[in-house]
Coordinates of C-alpha atoms in Angstrom, one line a residue:
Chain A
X1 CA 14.6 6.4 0.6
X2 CA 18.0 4.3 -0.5
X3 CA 17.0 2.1 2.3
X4 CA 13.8 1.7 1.5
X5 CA 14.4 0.8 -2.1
X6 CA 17.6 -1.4 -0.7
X7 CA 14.7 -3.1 1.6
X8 CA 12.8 -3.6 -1.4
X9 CA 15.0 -5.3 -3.5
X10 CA 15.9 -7.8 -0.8
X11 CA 12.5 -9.0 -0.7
X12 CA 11.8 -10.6 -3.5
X13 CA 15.6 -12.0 -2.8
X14 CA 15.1 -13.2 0.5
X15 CA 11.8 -15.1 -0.8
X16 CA 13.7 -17.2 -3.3
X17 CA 15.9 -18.3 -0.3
X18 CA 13.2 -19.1 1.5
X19 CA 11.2 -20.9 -1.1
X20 CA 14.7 -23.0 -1.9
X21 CA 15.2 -24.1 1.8
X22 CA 11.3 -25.1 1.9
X23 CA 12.0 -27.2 -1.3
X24 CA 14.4 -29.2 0.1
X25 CA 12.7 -29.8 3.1
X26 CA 10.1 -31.3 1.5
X27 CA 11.8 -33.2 -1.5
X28 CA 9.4 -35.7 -1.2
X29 CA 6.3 -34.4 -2.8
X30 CA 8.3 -34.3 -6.1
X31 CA 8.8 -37.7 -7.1
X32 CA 6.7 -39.3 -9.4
X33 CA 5.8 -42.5 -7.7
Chain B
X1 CA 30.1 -12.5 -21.6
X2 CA 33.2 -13.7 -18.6
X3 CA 34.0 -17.4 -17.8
X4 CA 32.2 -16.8 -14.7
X5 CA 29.7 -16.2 -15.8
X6 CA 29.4 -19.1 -18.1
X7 CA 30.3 -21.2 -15.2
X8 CA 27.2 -19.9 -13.3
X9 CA 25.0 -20.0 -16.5
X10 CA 26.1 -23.7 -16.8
X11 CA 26.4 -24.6 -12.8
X12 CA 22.1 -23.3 -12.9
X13 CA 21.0 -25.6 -16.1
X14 CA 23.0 -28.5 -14.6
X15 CA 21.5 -28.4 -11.3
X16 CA 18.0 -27.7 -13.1
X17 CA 18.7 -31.2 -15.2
X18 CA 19.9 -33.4 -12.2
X19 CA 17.0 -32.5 -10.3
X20 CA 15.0 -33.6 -13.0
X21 CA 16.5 -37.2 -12.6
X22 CA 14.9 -36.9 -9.2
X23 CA 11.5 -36.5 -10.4
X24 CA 11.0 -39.3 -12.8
X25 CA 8.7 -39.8 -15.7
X26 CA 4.8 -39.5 -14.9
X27 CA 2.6 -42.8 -15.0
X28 CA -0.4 -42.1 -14.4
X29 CA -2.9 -39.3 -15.2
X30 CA -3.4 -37.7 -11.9
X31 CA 0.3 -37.5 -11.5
X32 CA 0.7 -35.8 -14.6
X33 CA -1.8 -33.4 -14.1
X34 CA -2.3 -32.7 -10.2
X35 CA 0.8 -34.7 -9.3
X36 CA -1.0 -36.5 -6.5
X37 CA -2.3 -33.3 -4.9
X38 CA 0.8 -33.2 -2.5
X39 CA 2.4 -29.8 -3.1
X40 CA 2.4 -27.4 0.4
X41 CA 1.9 -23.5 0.4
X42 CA 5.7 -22.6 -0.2
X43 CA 6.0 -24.7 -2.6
X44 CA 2.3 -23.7 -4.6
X45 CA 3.3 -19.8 -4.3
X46 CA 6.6 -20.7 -5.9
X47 CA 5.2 -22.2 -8.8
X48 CA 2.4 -20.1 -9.0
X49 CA 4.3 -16.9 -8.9
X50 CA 7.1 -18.7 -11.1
X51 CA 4.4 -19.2 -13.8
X52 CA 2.7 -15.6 -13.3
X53 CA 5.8 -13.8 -14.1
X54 CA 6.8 -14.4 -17.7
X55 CA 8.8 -12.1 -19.9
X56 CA 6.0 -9.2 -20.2
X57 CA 5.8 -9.1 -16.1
X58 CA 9.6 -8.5 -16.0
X59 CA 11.6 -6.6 -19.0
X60 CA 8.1 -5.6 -20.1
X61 CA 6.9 -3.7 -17.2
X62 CA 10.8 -2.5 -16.7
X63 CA 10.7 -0.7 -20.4
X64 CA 6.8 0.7 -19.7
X65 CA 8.0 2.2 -16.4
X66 CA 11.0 3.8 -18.2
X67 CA 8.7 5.4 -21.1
X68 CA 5.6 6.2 -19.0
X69 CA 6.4 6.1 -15.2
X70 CA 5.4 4.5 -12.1
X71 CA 1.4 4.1 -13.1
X72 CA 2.3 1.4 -15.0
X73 CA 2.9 -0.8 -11.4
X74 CA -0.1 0.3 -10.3
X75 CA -2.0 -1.2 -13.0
X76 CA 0.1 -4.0 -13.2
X77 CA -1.0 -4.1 -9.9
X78 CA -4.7 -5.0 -10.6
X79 CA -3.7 -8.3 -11.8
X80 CA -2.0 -8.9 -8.1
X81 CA -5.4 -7.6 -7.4
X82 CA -6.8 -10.4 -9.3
X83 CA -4.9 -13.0 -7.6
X84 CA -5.9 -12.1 -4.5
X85 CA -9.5 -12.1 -4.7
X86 CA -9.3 -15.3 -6.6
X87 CA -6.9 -16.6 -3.7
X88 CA -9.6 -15.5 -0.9
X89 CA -13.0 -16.7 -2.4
X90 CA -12.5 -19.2 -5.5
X91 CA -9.1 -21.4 -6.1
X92 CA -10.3 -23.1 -2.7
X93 CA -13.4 -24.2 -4.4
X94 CA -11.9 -25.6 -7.2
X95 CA -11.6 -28.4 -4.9
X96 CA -15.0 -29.0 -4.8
X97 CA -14.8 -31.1 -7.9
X98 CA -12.6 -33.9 -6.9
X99 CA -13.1 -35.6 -10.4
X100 CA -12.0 -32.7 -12.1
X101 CA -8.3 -32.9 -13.8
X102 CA -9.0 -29.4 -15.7
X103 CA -10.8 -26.7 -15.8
X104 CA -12.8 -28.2 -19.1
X105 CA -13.8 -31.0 -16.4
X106 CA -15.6 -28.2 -14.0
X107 CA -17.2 -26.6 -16.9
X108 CA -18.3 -29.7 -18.4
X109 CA -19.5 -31.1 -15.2
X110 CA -22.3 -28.0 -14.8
X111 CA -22.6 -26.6 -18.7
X112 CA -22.4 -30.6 -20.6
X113 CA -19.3 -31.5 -23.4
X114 CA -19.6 -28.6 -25.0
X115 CA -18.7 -26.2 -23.0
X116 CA -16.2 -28.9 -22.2
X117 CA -14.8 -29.1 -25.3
X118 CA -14.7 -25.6 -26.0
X119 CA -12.5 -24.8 -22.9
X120 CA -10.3 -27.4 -24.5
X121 CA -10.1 -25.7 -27.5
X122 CA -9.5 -22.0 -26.1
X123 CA -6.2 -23.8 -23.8
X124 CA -4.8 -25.7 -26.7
X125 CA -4.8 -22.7 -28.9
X126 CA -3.4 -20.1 -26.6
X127 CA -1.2 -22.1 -24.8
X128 CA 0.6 -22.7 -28.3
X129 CA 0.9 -19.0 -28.9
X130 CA 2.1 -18.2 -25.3
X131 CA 4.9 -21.0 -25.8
X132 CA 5.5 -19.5 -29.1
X133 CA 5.8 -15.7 -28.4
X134 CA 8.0 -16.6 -25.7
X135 CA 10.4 -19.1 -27.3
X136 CA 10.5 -15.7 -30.1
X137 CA 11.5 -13.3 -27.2
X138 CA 13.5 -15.6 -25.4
X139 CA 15.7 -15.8 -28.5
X140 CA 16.3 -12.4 -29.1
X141 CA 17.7 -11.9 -25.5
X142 CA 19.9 -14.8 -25.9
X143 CA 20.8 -14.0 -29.2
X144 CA 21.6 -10.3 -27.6
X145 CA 23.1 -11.7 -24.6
X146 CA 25.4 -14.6 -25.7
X147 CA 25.9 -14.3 -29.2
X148 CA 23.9 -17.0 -29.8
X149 CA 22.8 -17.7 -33.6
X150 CA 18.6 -16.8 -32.4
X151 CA 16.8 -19.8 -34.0
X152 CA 19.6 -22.5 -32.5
X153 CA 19.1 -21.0 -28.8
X154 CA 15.2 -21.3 -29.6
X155 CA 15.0 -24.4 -31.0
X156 CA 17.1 -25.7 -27.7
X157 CA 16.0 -23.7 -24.9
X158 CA 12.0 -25.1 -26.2
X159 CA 13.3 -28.8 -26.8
X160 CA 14.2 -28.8 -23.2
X161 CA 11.1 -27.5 -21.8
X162 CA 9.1 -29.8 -23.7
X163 CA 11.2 -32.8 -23.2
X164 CA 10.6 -32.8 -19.4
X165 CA 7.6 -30.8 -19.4
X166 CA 6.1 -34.2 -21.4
X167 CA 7.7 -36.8 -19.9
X168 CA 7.7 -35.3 -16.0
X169 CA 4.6 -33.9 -15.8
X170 CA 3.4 -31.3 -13.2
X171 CA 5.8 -32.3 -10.6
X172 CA 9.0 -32.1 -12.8
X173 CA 7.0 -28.5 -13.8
X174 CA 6.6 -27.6 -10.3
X175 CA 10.0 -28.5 -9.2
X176 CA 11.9 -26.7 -11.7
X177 CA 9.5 -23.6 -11.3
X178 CA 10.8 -23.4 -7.8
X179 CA 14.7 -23.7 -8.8
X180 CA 13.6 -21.0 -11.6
X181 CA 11.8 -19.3 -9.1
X182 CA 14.8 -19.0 -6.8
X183 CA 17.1 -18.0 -9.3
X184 CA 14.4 -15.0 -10.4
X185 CA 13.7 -13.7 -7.6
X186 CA 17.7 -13.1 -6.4
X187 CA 19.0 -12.7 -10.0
X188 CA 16.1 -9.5 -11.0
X189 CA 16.3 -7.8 -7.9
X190 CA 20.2 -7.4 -8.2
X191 CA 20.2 -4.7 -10.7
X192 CA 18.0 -2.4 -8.6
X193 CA 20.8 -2.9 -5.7
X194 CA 23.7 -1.9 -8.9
X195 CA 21.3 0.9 -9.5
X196 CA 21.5 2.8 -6.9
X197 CA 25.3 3.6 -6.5
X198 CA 24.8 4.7 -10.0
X199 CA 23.0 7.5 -9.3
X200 CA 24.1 10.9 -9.6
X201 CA 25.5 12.5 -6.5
X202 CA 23.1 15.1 -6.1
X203 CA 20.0 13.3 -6.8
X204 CA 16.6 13.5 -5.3
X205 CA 15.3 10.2 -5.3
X206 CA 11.9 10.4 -4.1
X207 CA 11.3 13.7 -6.2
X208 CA 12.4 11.9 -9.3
X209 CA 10.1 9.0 -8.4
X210 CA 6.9 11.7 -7.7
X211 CA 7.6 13.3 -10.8
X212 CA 8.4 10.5 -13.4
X213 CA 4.6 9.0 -12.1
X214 CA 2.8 9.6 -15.3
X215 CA 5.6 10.4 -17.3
X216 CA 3.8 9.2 -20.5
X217 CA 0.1 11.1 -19.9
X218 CA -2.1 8.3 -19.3
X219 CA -5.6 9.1 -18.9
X220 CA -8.4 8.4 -17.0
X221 CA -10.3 6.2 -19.9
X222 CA -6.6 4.8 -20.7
X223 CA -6.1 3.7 -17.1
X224 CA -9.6 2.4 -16.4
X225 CA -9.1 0.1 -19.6
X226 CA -5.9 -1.6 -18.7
X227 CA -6.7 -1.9 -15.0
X228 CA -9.6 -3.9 -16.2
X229 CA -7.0 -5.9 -19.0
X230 CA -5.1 -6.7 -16.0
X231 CA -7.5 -7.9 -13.6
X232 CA -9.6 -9.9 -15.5
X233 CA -6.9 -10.7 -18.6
X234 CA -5.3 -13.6 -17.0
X235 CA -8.4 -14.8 -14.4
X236 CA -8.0 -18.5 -13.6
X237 CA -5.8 -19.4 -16.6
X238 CA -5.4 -23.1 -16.5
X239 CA -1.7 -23.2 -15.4
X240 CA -3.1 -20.9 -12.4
X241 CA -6.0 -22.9 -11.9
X242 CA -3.7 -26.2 -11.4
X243 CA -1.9 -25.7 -9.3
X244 CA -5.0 -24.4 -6.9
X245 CA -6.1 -28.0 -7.9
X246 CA -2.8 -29.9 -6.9
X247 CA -1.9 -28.0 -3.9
X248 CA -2.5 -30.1 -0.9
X249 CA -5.6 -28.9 0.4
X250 CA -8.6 -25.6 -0.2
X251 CA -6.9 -23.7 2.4
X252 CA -3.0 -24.7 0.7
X253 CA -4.4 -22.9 -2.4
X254 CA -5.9 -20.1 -0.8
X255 CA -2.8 -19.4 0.6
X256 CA -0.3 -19.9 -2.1
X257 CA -2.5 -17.6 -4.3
X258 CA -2.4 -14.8 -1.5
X259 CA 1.2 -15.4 -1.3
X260 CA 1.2 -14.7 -4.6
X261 CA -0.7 -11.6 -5.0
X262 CA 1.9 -10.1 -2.7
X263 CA 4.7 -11.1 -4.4
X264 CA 4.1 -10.0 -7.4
X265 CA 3.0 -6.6 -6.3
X266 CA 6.0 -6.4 -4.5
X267 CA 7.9 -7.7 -7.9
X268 CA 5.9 -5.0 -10.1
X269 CA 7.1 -2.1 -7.3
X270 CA 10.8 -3.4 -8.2
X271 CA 10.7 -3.8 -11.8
X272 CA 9.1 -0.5 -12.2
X273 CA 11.4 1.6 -10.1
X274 CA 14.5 -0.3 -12.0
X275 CA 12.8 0.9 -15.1
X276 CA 12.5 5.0 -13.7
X277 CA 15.6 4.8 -12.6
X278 CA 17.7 3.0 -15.6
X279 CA 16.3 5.7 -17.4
X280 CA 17.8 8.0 -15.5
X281 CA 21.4 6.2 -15.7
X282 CA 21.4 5.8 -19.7
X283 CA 19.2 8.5 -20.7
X284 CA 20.0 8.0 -24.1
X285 CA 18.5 4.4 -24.5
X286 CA 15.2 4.2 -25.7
X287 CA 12.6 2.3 -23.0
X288 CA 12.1 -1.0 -24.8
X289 CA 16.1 -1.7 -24.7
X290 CA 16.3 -0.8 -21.5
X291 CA 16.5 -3.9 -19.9
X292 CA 19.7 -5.3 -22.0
X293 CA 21.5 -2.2 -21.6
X294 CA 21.2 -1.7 -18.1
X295 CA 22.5 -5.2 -18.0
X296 CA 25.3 -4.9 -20.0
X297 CA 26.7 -1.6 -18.3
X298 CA 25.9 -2.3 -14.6
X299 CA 26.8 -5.9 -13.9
X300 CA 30.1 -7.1 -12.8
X301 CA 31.3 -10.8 -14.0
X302 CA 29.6 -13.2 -12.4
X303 CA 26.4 -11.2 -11.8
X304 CA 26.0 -11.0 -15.7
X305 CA 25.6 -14.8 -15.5
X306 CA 23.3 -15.0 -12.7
X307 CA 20.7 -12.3 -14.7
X308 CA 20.9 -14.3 -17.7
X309 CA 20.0 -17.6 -15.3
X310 CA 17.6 -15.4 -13.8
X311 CA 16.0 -14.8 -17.4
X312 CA 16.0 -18.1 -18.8
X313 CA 14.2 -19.0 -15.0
X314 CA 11.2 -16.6 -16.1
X315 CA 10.9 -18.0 -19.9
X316 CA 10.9 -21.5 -19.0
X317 CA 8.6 -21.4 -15.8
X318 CA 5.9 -19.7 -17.9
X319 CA 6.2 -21.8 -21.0
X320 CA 6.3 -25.5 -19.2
X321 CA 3.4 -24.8 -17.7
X322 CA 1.4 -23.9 -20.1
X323 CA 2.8 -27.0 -21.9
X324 CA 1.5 -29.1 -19.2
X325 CA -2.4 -27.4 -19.2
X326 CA -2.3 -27.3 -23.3
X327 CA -1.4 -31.1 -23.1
X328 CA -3.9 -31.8 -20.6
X329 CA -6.5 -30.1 -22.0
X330 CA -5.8 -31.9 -25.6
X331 CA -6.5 -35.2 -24.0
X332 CA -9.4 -34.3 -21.7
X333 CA -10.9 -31.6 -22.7
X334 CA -11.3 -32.2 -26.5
X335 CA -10.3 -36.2 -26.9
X336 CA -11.9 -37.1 -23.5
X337 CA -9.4 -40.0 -22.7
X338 CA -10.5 -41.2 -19.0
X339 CA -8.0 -39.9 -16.3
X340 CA -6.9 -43.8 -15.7
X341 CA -5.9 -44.1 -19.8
X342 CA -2.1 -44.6 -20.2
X343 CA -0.2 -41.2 -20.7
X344 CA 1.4 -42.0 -24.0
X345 CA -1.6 -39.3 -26.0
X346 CA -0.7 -36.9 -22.9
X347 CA 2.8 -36.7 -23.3
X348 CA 2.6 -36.9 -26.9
X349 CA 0.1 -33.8 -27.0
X350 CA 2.4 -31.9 -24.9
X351 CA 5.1 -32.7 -27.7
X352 CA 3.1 -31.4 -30.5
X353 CA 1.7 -28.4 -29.0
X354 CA 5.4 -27.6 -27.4
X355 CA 7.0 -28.4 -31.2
X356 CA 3.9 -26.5 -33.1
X357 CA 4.5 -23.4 -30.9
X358 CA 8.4 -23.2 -31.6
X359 CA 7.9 -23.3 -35.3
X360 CA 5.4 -20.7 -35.2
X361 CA 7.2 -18.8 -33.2
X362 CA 10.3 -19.0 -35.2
X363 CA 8.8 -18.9 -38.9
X364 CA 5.1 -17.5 -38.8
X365 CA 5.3 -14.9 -36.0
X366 CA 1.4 -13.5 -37.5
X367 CA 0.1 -17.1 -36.8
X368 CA 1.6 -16.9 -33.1
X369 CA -0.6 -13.1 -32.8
X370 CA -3.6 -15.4 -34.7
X371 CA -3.7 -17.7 -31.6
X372 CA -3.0 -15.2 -29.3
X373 CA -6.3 -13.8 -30.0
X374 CA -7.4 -17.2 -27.7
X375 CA -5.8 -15.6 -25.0
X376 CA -8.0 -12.6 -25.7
X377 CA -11.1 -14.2 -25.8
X378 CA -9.8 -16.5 -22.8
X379 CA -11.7 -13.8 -20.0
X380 CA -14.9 -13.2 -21.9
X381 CA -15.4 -16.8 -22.9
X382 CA -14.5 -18.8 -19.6
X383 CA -15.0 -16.1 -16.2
X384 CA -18.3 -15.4 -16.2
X385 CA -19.8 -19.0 -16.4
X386 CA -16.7 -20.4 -14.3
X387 CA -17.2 -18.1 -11.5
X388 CA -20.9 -18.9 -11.7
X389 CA -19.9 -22.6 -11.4
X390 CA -18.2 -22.5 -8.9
X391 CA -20.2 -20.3 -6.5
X392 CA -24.0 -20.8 -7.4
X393 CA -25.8 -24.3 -6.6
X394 CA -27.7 -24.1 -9.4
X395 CA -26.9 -23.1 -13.0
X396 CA -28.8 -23.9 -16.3
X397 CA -26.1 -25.2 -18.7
X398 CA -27.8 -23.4 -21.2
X399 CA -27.1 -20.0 -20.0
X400 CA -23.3 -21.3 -19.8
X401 CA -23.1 -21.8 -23.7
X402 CA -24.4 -18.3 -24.0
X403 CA -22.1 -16.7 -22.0
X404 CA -19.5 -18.6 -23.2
X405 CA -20.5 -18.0 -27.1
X406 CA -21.5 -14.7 -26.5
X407 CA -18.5 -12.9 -24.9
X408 CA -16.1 -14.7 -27.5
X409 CA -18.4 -13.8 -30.7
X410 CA -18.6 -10.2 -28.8
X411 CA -14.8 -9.6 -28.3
X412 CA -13.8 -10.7 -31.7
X413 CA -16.2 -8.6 -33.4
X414 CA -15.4 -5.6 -31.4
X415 CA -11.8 -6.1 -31.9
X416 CA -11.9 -6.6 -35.9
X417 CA -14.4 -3.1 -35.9
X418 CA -11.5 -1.2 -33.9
X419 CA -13.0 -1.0 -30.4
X420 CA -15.6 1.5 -30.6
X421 CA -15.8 4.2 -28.5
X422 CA -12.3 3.3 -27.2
X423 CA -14.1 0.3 -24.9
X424 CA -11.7 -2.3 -24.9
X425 CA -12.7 -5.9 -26.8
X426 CA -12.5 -7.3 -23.1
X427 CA -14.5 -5.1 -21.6
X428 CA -17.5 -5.1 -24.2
X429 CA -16.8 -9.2 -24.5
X430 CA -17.2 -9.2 -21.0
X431 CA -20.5 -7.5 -20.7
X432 CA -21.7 -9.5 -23.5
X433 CA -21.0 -12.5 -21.8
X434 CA -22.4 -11.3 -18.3
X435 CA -25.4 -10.5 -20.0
X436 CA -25.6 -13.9 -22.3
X437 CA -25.8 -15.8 -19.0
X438 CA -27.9 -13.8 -17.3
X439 CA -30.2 -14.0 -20.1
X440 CA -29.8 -18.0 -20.3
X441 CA -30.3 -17.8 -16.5
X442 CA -33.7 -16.3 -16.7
X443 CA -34.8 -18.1 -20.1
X444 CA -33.9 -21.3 -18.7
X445 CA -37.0 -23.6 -17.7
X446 CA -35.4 -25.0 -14.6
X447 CA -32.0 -24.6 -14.1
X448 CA -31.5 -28.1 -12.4
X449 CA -28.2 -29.0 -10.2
X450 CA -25.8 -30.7 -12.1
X451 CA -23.7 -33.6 -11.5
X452 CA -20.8 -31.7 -10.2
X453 CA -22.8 -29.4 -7.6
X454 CA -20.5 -28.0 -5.5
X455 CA -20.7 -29.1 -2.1
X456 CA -21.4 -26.7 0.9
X457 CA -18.7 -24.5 1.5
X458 CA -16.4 -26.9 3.2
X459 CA -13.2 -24.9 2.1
X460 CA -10.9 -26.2 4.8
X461 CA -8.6 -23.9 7.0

C-alpha cells in the first residue's frame, strides 16, 4: 500500500517533468510573431 | 520561512519573468486569442490541466477529504468525468468554426447577436469574480506563509498576472501555465511522499483509508447533487474551450482534454489521500487549515519554498486565463471589434477586468459572491444550446434564446427561493433550459441552417 501511494505521488511529478522537456522541445510555438 | 527557500521562491518567479521576454507582446487578434493555433498535445494538456486546477481543486479538496473522506475524490471525479466526454466527442468540433475567436462567436454564429452578446456578458462577469476570489485566497496563504502584509502580496501577485496576461496574450498564458504546471505538479505531490514516514508505526493504511471513506455521512441525494455540480459546473468554460480552439488540430484537442481528464483524477486521488492522512498526523487541526499546517510541520527547508512556488503556480494559471477569455470576450462578444482590429481595446479590457477583480476581491468580497453567481448560471445558460450547436445541423436560433434565458431565469429563481426540495439551482436550471430548447425546437417554423453549420464530422485523427 506505501508503494502504491509512493507510485501515486510520483505521477503527477513525473508528468510535470515530462511536460517541461516537451516545452523546450518545442519553444517555437510560443513566440508571438 | 529559510533562505532556501526564498532562493527557490525567487529562482521560480525569475525564470517565469525571463521566459516571458521570450514570448513578446501579441499584435494581432488571432495571436492573442488562439495564438496562431500552434500549441501540440503536451503542451494543450499542460495548460489545460494548469487552468483546471485552481485553489478549490487543490487545498480545497485536501481540507474536504480531511473532514468528510475519500467520497469527496470521487465526486471531484465527475468533473474529470466531464473532461473526458467533452475531450472524446465535442472540443474537436469546436474546430468546426474556423471564424470563431470565442465561444460568443459559435453561439452567435447558429442563435444571432444576442445569444452572442449574452455569452459575452456571462464570461466578463464571472471571469472577474474568479480572478477576484482567487487574488482574496491567494493572499491569505501568502499572508500565512510569508508574513506578507495580505493586500500588498494581492495587489502584486494580480498586477503581474494582468500585466503579461494583457500584453502577451494566450501564448505568454500558455507558456507560463506550463512552467506553473511543472512546478505544481512536483511541488503538491511532495507532501504526500513527507506523509508517509509520518505515520504511526503501527498503522493500517489501507483500513484507515476504507474506513475514513464517508467520514462526514454524505448521502445518496447529497452525492447525486454535487456529482452533477461537478460534471456539468465547469462544462466548456471559455478558458477550457480555448485552448481546444488553439491547439494545433481536432484530434490535438481531443487529446489534451483526455490527457487531462486523467490527470486530474489522478491529482484528486492525491490531494484527497494527503487530506485523510494529514488528518491523521495533526489530529488536532481542524480540516479547512489543514493544508498550511501540514506544510509548516512536514517540510524541510527548501521544500517549504518549492510548495509555496507550487501554490503561487495554481493561483496564477487559473487566474491569467480567465483574464485572457474575460478580455476576449469584452471585445468580441459584447463590443464586436472585428478579429483584424488593433489590440489596444483587447489588452486594455484584460486590464480593467484584471484591476476590477482585485479590488473587489480585496474591498467588497459580497460583490465578488454577486458575480460569482455568473459562474452559477454559466452551465444552465450556455450547455444545453452549445452542445446542440455543435452537434445538430440544424437549430432554430429561437429555441437557443430560450434555453439560454430560461435555465438562467430558472437557476436564479430557484436559488433566491432556497432550492426546493433540496434540487440543486443547477440541476432545476438545467432542466429548465433543456426543456426551453426543446420547446423552441418544436415551436420553431423551420429551423434553418445557419451560417456557421458545422461541417461533416471531419474531426481529424
Amino acid at each position: 500500500m506505501m508503494v502504491w501511494l509512493q507510485v501515486l505521488a510520483l505521477v503527477p511529478m513525473a508528468t510535470g517533468v515530462v511536460v517541461l522537456l516537451s516545452a523546450l522541445r518545442n519553444r517555437d510555438v510560443f513566440r508571438n510573431h | 520561512m529559510s533562505s532556501i527557500d526564498v532562493s527557490v521562491l525567487v529562482g521560480y518567479l525569475l525564470l517565469v519573468m525571463g521566459a516571458l521576454f521570450f514570448v513578446r507582446p501579441a499584435r494581432s487578434m488571432n495571436d492573442f486569442a488562439l495564438g496562431g493555433r500552434s500549441f501540440p498535445s503536451l503542451i494543450a494538456f499542460a495548460t489545460l490541466a494548469a487552468t483546471a486546477i485552481g485553489p478549490g481543486f487543490t487545498t480545497g479538496l485536501m481540507g474536504k477529504a480531511a473532514g468528510g473522506g475519500l467520497i469527496w475524490v470521487v465526486v471531484f471525479c465527475f468533473f474529470s468525468l466531464q473532461m473526458l466526454i467533452t475531450g472524446l466527442f465535442l472540443a474537436p468540433r469546436l474546430r468546426n468554426f474556423p471564424e470563431a475567436v470565442t465561444l460568443g462567436d459559435i453561439m452567435g454564429a447558429r442563435y444571432g447577436r444576442v445569444a452572442q452578446g449574452l455569452t459575452g456578458v456571462i464570461t466578463v462577469l464571472f471571469s472577474a469574480g474568479i480572478v477576484g476570489a482567487i487574488a482574496k485566497v491567494s493572499g491569505t496563504f501568502i499572508h500565512t506563509l510569508l508574513g506578507i502584509d495580505a493586500t500588498l502580496a494581492i495587489v502584486v501577485s494580480t498586477c503581474v498576472v494582468i500585466l503579461y496576461s494583457a500584453f502577451g496574450g494566450i501564448k505568454a498564458d500558455v507558456l507560463t501555465d506550463v512552467l506553473q504546471f511543472a512546478i505544481l505538479a512536483i511541488g503538491i505531490p511532495l507532501i504526500l511522499l513527507l506523509e508517509l514516514p509520518r505515520l504511526p508505526a503501527d498503522f493500517e493504511l489501507s483500513t484507515a483509508l476504507a474506513l475514513s471513506f464517508n467520514a462526514g455521512g454524505m448521502d445518496m441525494a447529497a452525492f447525486a447533487g454535487l456529482a452533477f455540480s461537478f460534471f456539468f459546473g465547469e462544462f466548456l468554460l471559455p478558458p477550457y474551450a480555448a485552448r481546444a480552439m488553439s491547439a494545433r488540430s481536432p484530434g490535438v484537442a481531443r487529446r489534451a482534454f483526455i490527457l487531462a481528464a486523467a490527470f486530474s483524477a489522478i491529482w484528486f486521488l492525491c490531494m484527497g489521500i494527503i487530506g485523510v492522512l494529514g488528518r491523521i498526523i495533526l489530529p488536532d487541526v481542524p480540516a479547512d487549515a489543514l493544508f498550511m499546517a501540514l506544510v509548516q510541520a512536514l517540510l524541510p527547508p527548501g521544500v517549504l519554498g518549492l510548495v509555496v512556488a507550487a501554490l503561487t503556480a495554481i493561483i496564477a494559471s487559473s487566474q491569467d486565463s480567465f483574464l485572457n477569455s474575460a478580455a476576449v470576450a469584452l471585445t468580441r462578444d459584447i463590443m464586436r471589434r472585428p478579429t483584424g482590429a488593433g489590440l489596444l481595446v483587447t489588452k486594455g479590457a484584460g486590464i480593467l477586468v484584471g484591476l476590477v477583480g482585485m479590488l473587489i476581491g480585496l474591498y467588497v468580497p459580497s460583490i465578488v459572491e454577486a458575480l460569482l453567481l455568473a459562474y452559477s448560471v454559466w452551465a444552465p445558460t450556455i450547455v444545453v444550446p452549445l452542445v446542440a450547436a455543435l452537434v445538430f445541423r440544424r437549430v432554430a436560433p429561437i429555441a437557443g434564446l430560450a434555453a439560454m434565458v430560461g435555465g438562467g431565469v430558472t437557476t436564479l429563481g430557484w436559488t433566491a427561493l432556497g432550492e426546493p426540495m433540496g434540487v440543486p439551482g443547477l440541476m432545476a436550471g438545467m432542466a429548465a433550459s433543456l426543456l426551453a430548447f426543446c420547446l423552441g425546437s418544436i415551436l420553431s417554423p423551420n429551423p434553418g441552417a445557419s451560417p456557421g453549420t458545422p461541417a461533416a464530422e471531419e474531426e481529424g485523427a
